[in-house]
Amino acid sequence: MSDSGREPLRIGVLGAARITELSLVGPARTTGHRLVAVAARDRSRAEAFADEHDVERVVDSYADLLADPDVEVVYNPLANGLHGPWNLAALAAGKHVLTEKPSASNAEEAAEVREAAAKAGTVFMEAFHYLFHPVTRRLHEILESGELGELKRVETLVAIPAPGDADPRWSLPLAGGAVMDLGCYSLHAVRMLAPWAGGAPRLVSARGGERAGAPGVDEWLDAELEFPGGATASARCHMAYGELEMSCRIVGSAGEALAPNFVLPHLDDRVVVRTADGERTERLGTRSSYTYQLEALAAHIRRDVPLPLDADDALATMSLIDEAYRAAGFEPRPRTAL
């Protein structure tokens, strides 16, 4: 393991989602943590996943995985609408939980997850992996240093080309939509600047567009926010964009800093700083943000090193998502029953 002498985490995986190879399999292999079990609705898919990614064993169902005494951490990369129900079930089983975002379908369900995490006394973390990468840490350091002066404006955009029409991200019953898949990053990155802006931002306005053929599902949404200190922010997302763009621009009274891809910094690790002294580009490394995330989770579970993410933070983000939906003329996502 990268943290020499520490006991590896024993992780169970819900489903055989494609994202898991990038978000967990690679990082676990790099850091020496164990993938002890996987379950999927179709056992043959779970078996293929286990064979390809060296998962130690396959179990018959999600419930069996939660009941497995050798599983201490449950990773939940299921469709958005299944995050809340299976997060609640995992917490009730006494497991630590690393969940893909958002933590639930809406704020009401996220509040239940928060209560369940408090009752369980286990670790609950939403997978905002970008926060652990040196790119985002450096943006915060530059802001803290005073080099940019007083914070004035933040602009985030998280956009991708359109998934296929059958993709669950376009499904309202599965809590799909651009904000759920992408805008959660935009809003979260804005929220994380509260220490330099006089407190948490409030939503000022939002507008969005519906996906053709998917009633109630947002294809794009633009939100405007304001901080108590007077700085403003835009949090934009688009799930049918011409190209992949995941940028964060921080503007101060004395300069600005840009991360061209703060969400997937292994694809572009630059931070570009512009002040009266000129322009410079810093490169912060293409090691995966997901690897940093898994290391942070392990350090918290094994050594009680503080984490910046918990169930309270997940509820705050989900509440802001619901607010943005309502302001843009959409309804918050419905809950999914198991």
CSV table of C-alpha atoms in Angstrom, one decimal:
chain,number,residue,atom,x,y,z
A,1,MET,CA,0.0,0.0,0.0
A,2,SER,CA,1.0,3.6,-0.5
A,3,ASP,CA,0.5,4.2,3.2
A,4,SER,CA,3.0,1.7,4.4
A,5,GLY,CA,1.9,-0.7,7.1
A,6,ARG,CA,-1.7,0.3,7.1
A,7,GLU,CA,-4.5,-2.3,6.8
A,8,PRO,CA,-6.1,-2.1,3.4
A,9,LEU,CA,-9.8,-1.1,3.2
A,10,ARG,CA,-12.1,-4.0,2.3
A,11,ILE,CA,-14.5,-2.6,-0.3
A,12,GLY,CA,-17.7,-4.0,-1.8
A,13,VAL,CA,-19.1,-2.7,-5.0
A,14,LEU,CA,-22.8,-2.3,-5.8
A,15,GLY,CA,-23.3,-2.9,-9.5
A,16,ALA,CA,-20.9,-3.2,-12.5
A,17,ALA,CA,-21.0,0.5,-13.6
A,18,ARG,CA,-18.5,1.7,-16.2
A,19,ILE,CA,-17.3,4.5,-14.0
A,20,THR,CA,-16.0,2.1,-11.4
A,21,GLU,CA,-12.9,1.2,-13.4
A,22,LEU,CA,-11.8,4.9,-13.3
A,23,SER,CA,-13.3,5.8,-9.9
A,24,LEU,CA,-12.3,2.8,-7.8
A,25,VAL,CA,-10.6,-0.1,-9.6
A,26,GLY,CA,-7.6,1.8,-10.7
A,27,PRO,CA,-7.2,3.7,-7.5
A,28,ALA,CA,-7.5,0.6,-5.4
A,29,ARG,CA,-4.9,-1.2,-7.5
A,30,THR,CA,-2.6,1.8,-7.1
A,31,THR,CA,-3.0,2.2,-3.3
A,32,GLY,CA,-3.3,-1.5,-2.3
A,33,HIS,CA,-6.9,-1.5,-1.1
A,34,ARG,CA,-9.0,-4.7,-1.6
A,35,LEU,CA,-12.1,-5.1,-3.7
A,36,VAL,CA,-13.5,-8.0,-1.8
A,37,ALA,CA,-17.0,-8.4,-3.4
A,38,VAL,CA,-19.2,-7.2,-6.2
A,39,ALA,CA,-22.9,-7.7,-6.8
A,40,ALA,CA,-25.1,-6.8,-9.9
A,41,ARG,CA,-28.7,-7.3,-10.9
A,42,ASP,CA,-27.3,-9.7,-13.5
A,43,ARG,CA,-24.9,-12.1,-11.9
A,44,SER,CA,-23.1,-12.8,-15.2
A,45,ARG,CA,-22.3,-9.1,-15.4
A,46,ALA,CA,-20.9,-9.2,-11.9
A,47,GLU,CA,-18.8,-12.2,-12.8
A,48,ALA,CA,-17.4,-10.5,-15.9
A,49,PHE,CA,-16.6,-7.4,-13.9
A,50,ALA,CA,-14.9,-9.5,-11.2
A,51,ASP,CA,-12.8,-11.4,-13.7
A,52,GLU,CA,-11.7,-8.2,-15.5
A,53,HIS,CA,-10.9,-6.2,-12.4
A,54,ASP,CA,-9.7,-8.9,-10.0
A,55,VAL,CA,-12.5,-8.6,-7.5
A,56,GLU,CA,-12.1,-11.4,-5.0
A,57,ARG,CA,-15.7,-12.8,-5.2
A,58,VAL,CA,-19.2,-12.3,-6.6
A,59,VAL,CA,-22.2,-12.3,-4.4
A,60,ASP,CA,-25.8,-12.9,-5.5
A,61,SER,CA,-27.4,-9.6,-4.6
A,62,TYR,CA,-26.9,-6.1,-3.3
A,63,ALA,CA,-28.5,-7.3,0.0
A,64,ASP,CA,-26.0,-10.1,0.2
A,65,LEU,CA,-23.1,-7.7,-0.3
A,66,LEU,CA,-24.4,-5.5,2.5
A,67,ALA,CA,-24.7,-8.5,4.8
A,68,ASP,CA,-21.1,-9.7,4.0
A,69,PRO,CA,-19.0,-9.4,7.2
A,70,ASP,CA,-15.8,-9.0,5.1
A,71,VAL,CA,-17.2,-5.8,3.4
A,72,GLU,CA,-16.4,-2.7,5.5
A,73,VAL,CA,-16.8,0.0,2.9
A,74,VAL,CA,-19.6,0.0,0.3
A,75,TYR,CA,-19.1,1.9,-3.0
A,76,ASN,CA,-22.3,3.0,-4.6
A,77,PRO,CA,-22.0,4.0,-8.3
A,78,LEU,CA,-25.6,3.0,-9.2
A,79,ALA,CA,-28.0,5.2,-11.2
A,80,ASN,CA,-28.8,8.4,-9.4
A,81,GLY,CA,-32.2,7.3,-8.2
A,82,LEU,CA,-30.6,4.3,-6.5
A,83,HIS,CA,-28.1,6.3,-4.5
A,84,GLY,CA,-30.5,7.2,-1.7
A,85,PRO,CA,-32.1,3.8,-1.1
A,86,TRP,CA,-28.9,1.8,-1.2
A,87,ASN,CA,-27.0,4.4,0.9
A,88,LEU,CA,-29.7,4.1,3.5
A,89,ALA,CA,-29.5,0.3,3.4
A,90,ALA,CA,-25.7,0.3,3.6
A,91,LEU,CA,-25.7,2.6,6.6
A,92,ALA,CA,-28.4,0.5,8.3
A,93,ALA,CA,-26.0,-2.5,7.8
A,94,GLY,CA,-23.3,-0.6,9.6
A,95,LYS,CA,-21.0,-0.1,6.6
A,96,HIS,CA,-18.9,2.9,5.7
A,97,VAL,CA,-20.2,4.4,2.4
A,98,LEU,CA,-18.5,6.1,-0.5
A,99,THR,CA,-21.3,7.1,-2.8
A,100,GLU,CA,-21.3,8.7,-6.2
A,101,LYS,CA,-23.0,12.0,-6.3
A,102,PRO,CA,-25.6,13.2,-5.5
A,103,SER,CA,-26.2,11.3,-2.3
A,104,ALA,CA,-29.9,11.0,-2.9
A,105,SER,CA,-32.6,12.0,-5.4
A,106,ASN,CA,-33.7,15.1,-3.5
A,107,ALA,CA,-33.1,17.0,-0.3
A,108,GLU,CA,-35.8,15.2,1.7
A,109,GLU,CA,-34.1,11.9,1.0
A,110,ALA,CA,-30.6,13.4,1.6
A,111,ALA,CA,-31.8,14.5,5.0
A,112,GLU,CA,-32.8,10.8,5.8
A,113,VAL,CA,-29.3,9.7,4.6
A,114,ARG,CA,-27.8,12.3,7.0
A,115,GLU,CA,-29.8,11.0,9.9
A,116,ALA,CA,-29.0,7.4,9.0
A,117,ALA,CA,-25.3,8.2,8.9
A,118,ALA,CA,-25.4,9.9,12.3
A,119,LYS,CA,-27.3,6.9,13.8
A,120,ALA,CA,-24.9,4.4,12.2
A,121,GLY,CA,-21.7,6.2,13.4
A,122,THR,CA,-19.9,5.1,10.3
A,123,VAL,CA,-18.2,7.2,7.6
A,124,PHE,CA,-20.4,8.6,4.8
A,125,MET,CA,-18.7,10.4,1.9
A,126,GLU,CA,-20.0,11.8,-1.4
A,127,ALA,CA,-17.5,11.2,-4.1
A,128,PHE,CA,-16.6,14.8,-5.0
A,129,HIS,CA,-13.1,13.5,-5.9
A,130,TYR,CA,-12.0,16.8,-7.5
A,131,LEU,CA,-11.7,18.4,-4.1
A,132,PHE,CA,-8.7,16.2,-3.2
A,133,HIS,CA,-6.6,16.9,-6.3
A,134,PRO,CA,-3.8,19.4,-6.1
A,135,VAL,CA,-5.5,21.4,-8.9
A,136,THR,CA,-8.4,22.4,-6.6
A,137,ARG,CA,-6.2,22.6,-3.5
A,138,ARG,CA,-4.0,25.0,-5.4
A,139,LEU,CA,-6.9,27.2,-6.5
A,140,HIS,CA,-7.9,27.5,-2.8
A,141,GLU,CA,-4.3,28.2,-1.8
A,142,ILE,CA,-3.9,31.0,-4.3
A,143,LEU,CA,-7.2,32.5,-3.1
A,144,GLU,CA,-6.1,32.2,0.5
A,145,SER,CA,-2.7,33.8,-0.3
A,146,GLY,CA,-4.3,37.1,-1.2
A,147,GLU,CA,-2.6,37.1,-4.6
A,148,LEU,CA,-5.9,37.5,-6.4
A,149,GLY,CA,-7.1,40.2,-3.9
A,150,GLU,CA,-10.7,40.1,-2.8
A,151,LEU,CA,-13.0,37.5,-4.3
A,152,LYS,CA,-15.3,39.1,-6.8
A,153,ARG,CA,-16.6,36.4,-9.2
A,154,VAL,CA,-16.6,32.6,-9.7
A,155,GLU,CA,-17.6,30.9,-13.0
A,156,THR,CA,-18.0,27.1,-13.3
A,157,LEU,CA,-19.0,25.1,-16.3
A,158,VAL,CA,-19.3,21.3,-16.4
A,159,ALA,CA,-20.5,20.1,-19.8
A,160,ILE,CA,-20.2,16.9,-21.9
A,161,PRO,CA,-21.5,15.7,-25.3
A,162,ALA,CA,-24.9,14.0,-25.1
A,163,PRO,CA,-25.1,10.4,-23.8
A,164,GLY,CA,-27.4,8.2,-25.9
A,165,ASP,CA,-31.1,8.5,-25.6
A,166,ALA,CA,-31.4,5.3,-23.6
A,167,ASP,CA,-28.8,6.4,-21.0
A,168,PRO,CA,-30.3,6.4,-17.4
A,169,ARG,CA,-29.0,10.0,-17.1
A,170,TRP,CA,-32.0,11.0,-19.2
A,171,SER,CA,-34.5,9.1,-17.0
A,172,LEU,CA,-36.6,11.1,-14.7
A,173,PRO,CA,-37.7,8.0,-12.6
A,174,LEU,CA,-33.9,7.3,-12.1
A,175,ALA,CA,-33.3,10.9,-11.0
A,176,GLY,CA,-31.5,11.9,-14.2
A,177,GLY,CA,-30.7,15.3,-15.6
A,178,ALA,CA,-27.8,17.6,-16.2
A,179,VAL,CA,-27.7,19.1,-12.7
A,180,MET,CA,-27.7,15.7,-11.1
A,181,ASP,CA,-24.9,14.4,-13.3
A,182,LEU,CA,-22.8,17.5,-13.9
A,183,GLY,CA,-24.2,20.6,-12.2
A,184,CYS,CA,-23.7,19.1,-8.8
A,185,TYR,CA,-19.9,19.7,-9.4
A,186,SER,CA,-20.5,23.3,-10.5
A,187,LEU,CA,-22.6,24.0,-7.5
A,188,HIS,CA,-20.3,22.2,-5.1
A,189,ALA,CA,-17.2,24.0,-6.3
A,190,VAL,CA,-19.0,27.3,-5.7
A,191,ARG,CA,-20.1,26.2,-2.3
A,192,MET,CA,-16.5,25.3,-1.3
A,193,LEU,CA,-15.4,28.9,-1.7
A,194,ALA,CA,-17.5,30.0,1.3
A,195,PRO,CA,-14.5,30.5,3.6
A,196,TRP,CA,-13.2,33.3,1.3
A,197,ALA,CA,-16.6,34.8,0.6
A,198,GLY,CA,-18.1,35.6,3.9
A,199,GLY,CA,-20.2,32.4,4.1
A,200,ALA,CA,-22.3,30.0,2.0
A,201,PRO,CA,-23.7,31.3,-1.3
A,202,ARG,CA,-27.5,31.8,-1.9
A,203,LEU,CA,-29.2,31.1,-5.2
A,204,VAL,CA,-30.3,34.2,-7.0
A,205,SER,CA,-31.8,32.8,-10.2
A,206,ALA,CA,-31.7,29.8,-12.5
A,207,ARG,CA,-32.9,29.0,-16.0
A,208,GLY,CA,-32.7,25.7,-17.9
A,209,GLY,CA,-33.8,23.7,-20.9
A,210,GLU,CA,-35.7,20.4,-21.1
A,211,ARG,CA,-34.4,17.4,-23.0
A,212,ALA,CA,-36.5,16.7,-26.1
A,213,GLY,CA,-38.3,13.5,-25.5
A,214,ALA,CA,-37.6,13.4,-21.8
A,215,PRO,CA,-40.3,15.5,-20.0
A,216,GLY,CA,-39.1,17.0,-16.8
A,217,VAL,CA,-35.4,16.2,-17.4
A,218,ASP,CA,-33.0,19.1,-17.8
A,219,GLU,CA,-30.5,19.1,-20.7
A,220,TRP,CA,-28.8,22.2,-19.3
A,221,LEU,CA,-29.1,24.6,-16.4
A,222,ASP,CA,-27.4,27.9,-15.6
A,223,ALA,CA,-27.6,29.1,-12.0
A,224,GLU,CA,-26.5,32.5,-10.6
A,225,LEU,CA,-25.5,32.8,-6.9
A,226,GLU,CA,-24.3,35.4,-4.5
A,227,PHE,CA,-22.1,35.2,-1.4
A,228,PRO,CA,-22.6,37.2,1.8
A,229,GLY,CA,-19.4,39.2,1.1
A,230,GLY,CA,-20.8,40.4,-2.2
A,231,ALA,CA,-19.0,38.1,-4.7
A,232,THR,CA,-21.2,36.5,-7.4
A,233,ALA,CA,-21.0,33.1,-9.1
A,234,SER,CA,-22.3,31.2,-12.1
A,235,ALA,CA,-22.7,27.5,-11.9
A,236,ARG,CA,-23.5,26.1,-15.3
A,237,CYS,CA,-24.0,22.6,-16.7
A,238,HIS,CA,-24.9,21.1,-20.1
A,239,MET,CA,-25.4,17.4,-20.9
A,240,ALA,CA,-25.6,17.9,-24.7
A,241,TYR,CA,-22.6,20.2,-25.3
A,242,GLY,CA,-20.4,20.3,-28.3
A,243,GLU,CA,-17.3,19.2,-26.3
A,244,LEU,CA,-16.2,18.3,-22.9
A,245,GLU,CA,-15.5,21.3,-20.7
A,246,MET,CA,-15.1,21.4,-16.9
A,247,SER,CA,-13.7,24.7,-16.0
A,248,CYS,CA,-13.5,26.8,-12.9
A,249,ARG,CA,-12.5,30.5,-13.1
A,250,ILE,CA,-11.9,32.5,-9.9
A,251,VAL,CA,-11.7,36.3,-10.3
A,252,GLY,CA,-10.5,38.6,-7.6
A,253,SER,CA,-9.8,42.4,-7.4
A,254,ALA,CA,-6.2,41.8,-8.3
A,255,GLY,CA,-6.2,38.9,-10.7
A,256,GLU,CA,-7.7,35.6,-11.7
A,257,ALA,CA,-7.0,31.9,-11.7
A,258,LEU,CA,-8.4,29.4,-14.2
A,259,ALA,CA,-8.5,25.6,-13.9
A,260,PRO,CA,-9.4,24.4,-17.5
A,261,ASN,CA,-10.6,21.0,-16.1
A,262,PHE,CA,-11.1,20.9,-12.4
A,263,VAL,CA,-13.3,17.9,-12.4
A,264,LEU,CA,-11.0,15.5,-14.3
A,265,PRO,CA,-7.6,17.1,-13.8
A,266,HIS,CA,-5.8,14.0,-14.9
A,267,LEU,CA,-6.8,15.1,-18.4
A,268,ASP,CA,-5.6,18.7,-17.9
A,269,ASP,CA,-3.7,19.6,-14.7
A,270,ARG,CA,-3.1,23.3,-15.4
A,271,VAL,CA,-3.9,26.3,-13.2
A,272,VAL,CA,-3.4,29.5,-15.1
A,273,VAL,CA,-2.9,32.6,-13.0
A,274,ARG,CA,-3.1,36.2,-14.4
A,275,THR,CA,-2.3,39.2,-12.3
A,276,ALA,CA,-0.7,42.6,-12.9
A,277,ASP,CA,2.7,40.9,-12.7
A,278,GLY,CA,1.9,38.7,-15.7
A,279,GLU,CA,0.6,35.3,-16.5
A,280,ARG,CA,2.0,31.9,-15.4
A,281,THR,CA,0.9,28.3,-15.8
A,282,GLU,CA,1.3,25.8,-12.9
A,283,ARG,CA,1.0,22.1,-13.6
A,284,LEU,CA,-0.2,20.1,-10.6
A,285,GLY,CA,0.2,16.5,-11.8
A,286,THR,CA,-2.0,14.0,-13.7
A,287,ARG,CA,-2.3,11.5,-10.9
A,288,SER,CA,-6.0,10.6,-10.7
A,289,SER,CA,-8.2,12.7,-8.4
A,290,TYR,CA,-10.0,9.4,-7.6
A,291,THR,CA,-6.7,8.0,-6.2
A,292,TYR,CA,-6.3,11.0,-3.9
A,293,GLN,CA,-9.9,10.5,-2.9
A,294,LEU,CA,-9.5,6.9,-1.9
A,295,GLU,CA,-6.4,7.7,0.0
A,296,ALA,CA,-8.2,10.4,1.9
A,297,LEU,CA,-11.1,8.1,2.8
A,298,ALA,CA,-8.7,5.4,4.0
A,299,ALA,CA,-6.7,7.9,6.1
A,300,HIS,CA,-10.0,9.0,7.7
A,301,ILE,CA,-11.2,5.5,8.4
A,302,ARG,CA,-7.9,4.1,9.6
A,303,ARG,CA,-6.3,7.2,11.3
A,304,ASP,CA,-9.2,9.6,11.8
A,305,VAL,CA,-7.6,12.2,9.5
A,306,PRO,CA,-10.3,14.8,8.9
A,307,LEU,CA,-12.4,14.7,5.7
A,308,PRO,CA,-13.9,17.8,4.1
A,309,LEU,CA,-17.0,15.8,3.0
A,310,ASP,CA,-19.7,14.2,5.0
A,311,ALA,CA,-23.5,13.7,5.1
A,312,ASP,CA,-24.1,17.3,6.2
A,313,ASP,CA,-22.2,18.6,3.1
A,314,ALA,CA,-24.2,16.2,0.9
A,315,LEU,CA,-27.5,17.6,2.2
A,316,ALA,CA,-26.4,21.2,1.7
A,317,THR,CA,-25.5,20.4,-1.9
A,318,MET,CA,-28.7,18.5,-2.5
A,319,SER,CA,-30.8,21.3,-1.1
A,320,LEU,CA,-29.1,23.8,-3.5
A,321,ILE,CA,-29.8,21.4,-6.4
A,322,ASP,CA,-33.5,21.3,-5.5
A,323,GLU,CA,-33.6,25.1,-5.2
A,324,ALA,CA,-32.0,25.5,-8.7
A,325,TYR,CA,-34.4,23.0,-10.2
A,326,ARG,CA,-37.4,24.9,-8.8
A,327,ALA,CA,-36.0,28.3,-9.8
A,328,ALA,CA,-35.5,27.0,-13.4
A,329,GLY,CA,-39.1,25.6,-13.6
A,330,PHE,CA,-38.3,22.0,-12.9
A,331,GLU,CA,-39.4,19.7,-10.1
A,332,PRO,CA,-36.8,18.1,-7.8
A,333,ARG,CA,-36.1,14.5,-8.8
A,334,PRO,CA,-38.6,11.9,-7.5
A,335,ARG,CA,-37.5,9.2,-5.1
A,336,THR,CA,-37.0,5.7,-6.4
A,337,ALA,CA,-38.5,2.8,-4.5
A,338,LEU,CA,-36.6,-0.4,-4.2
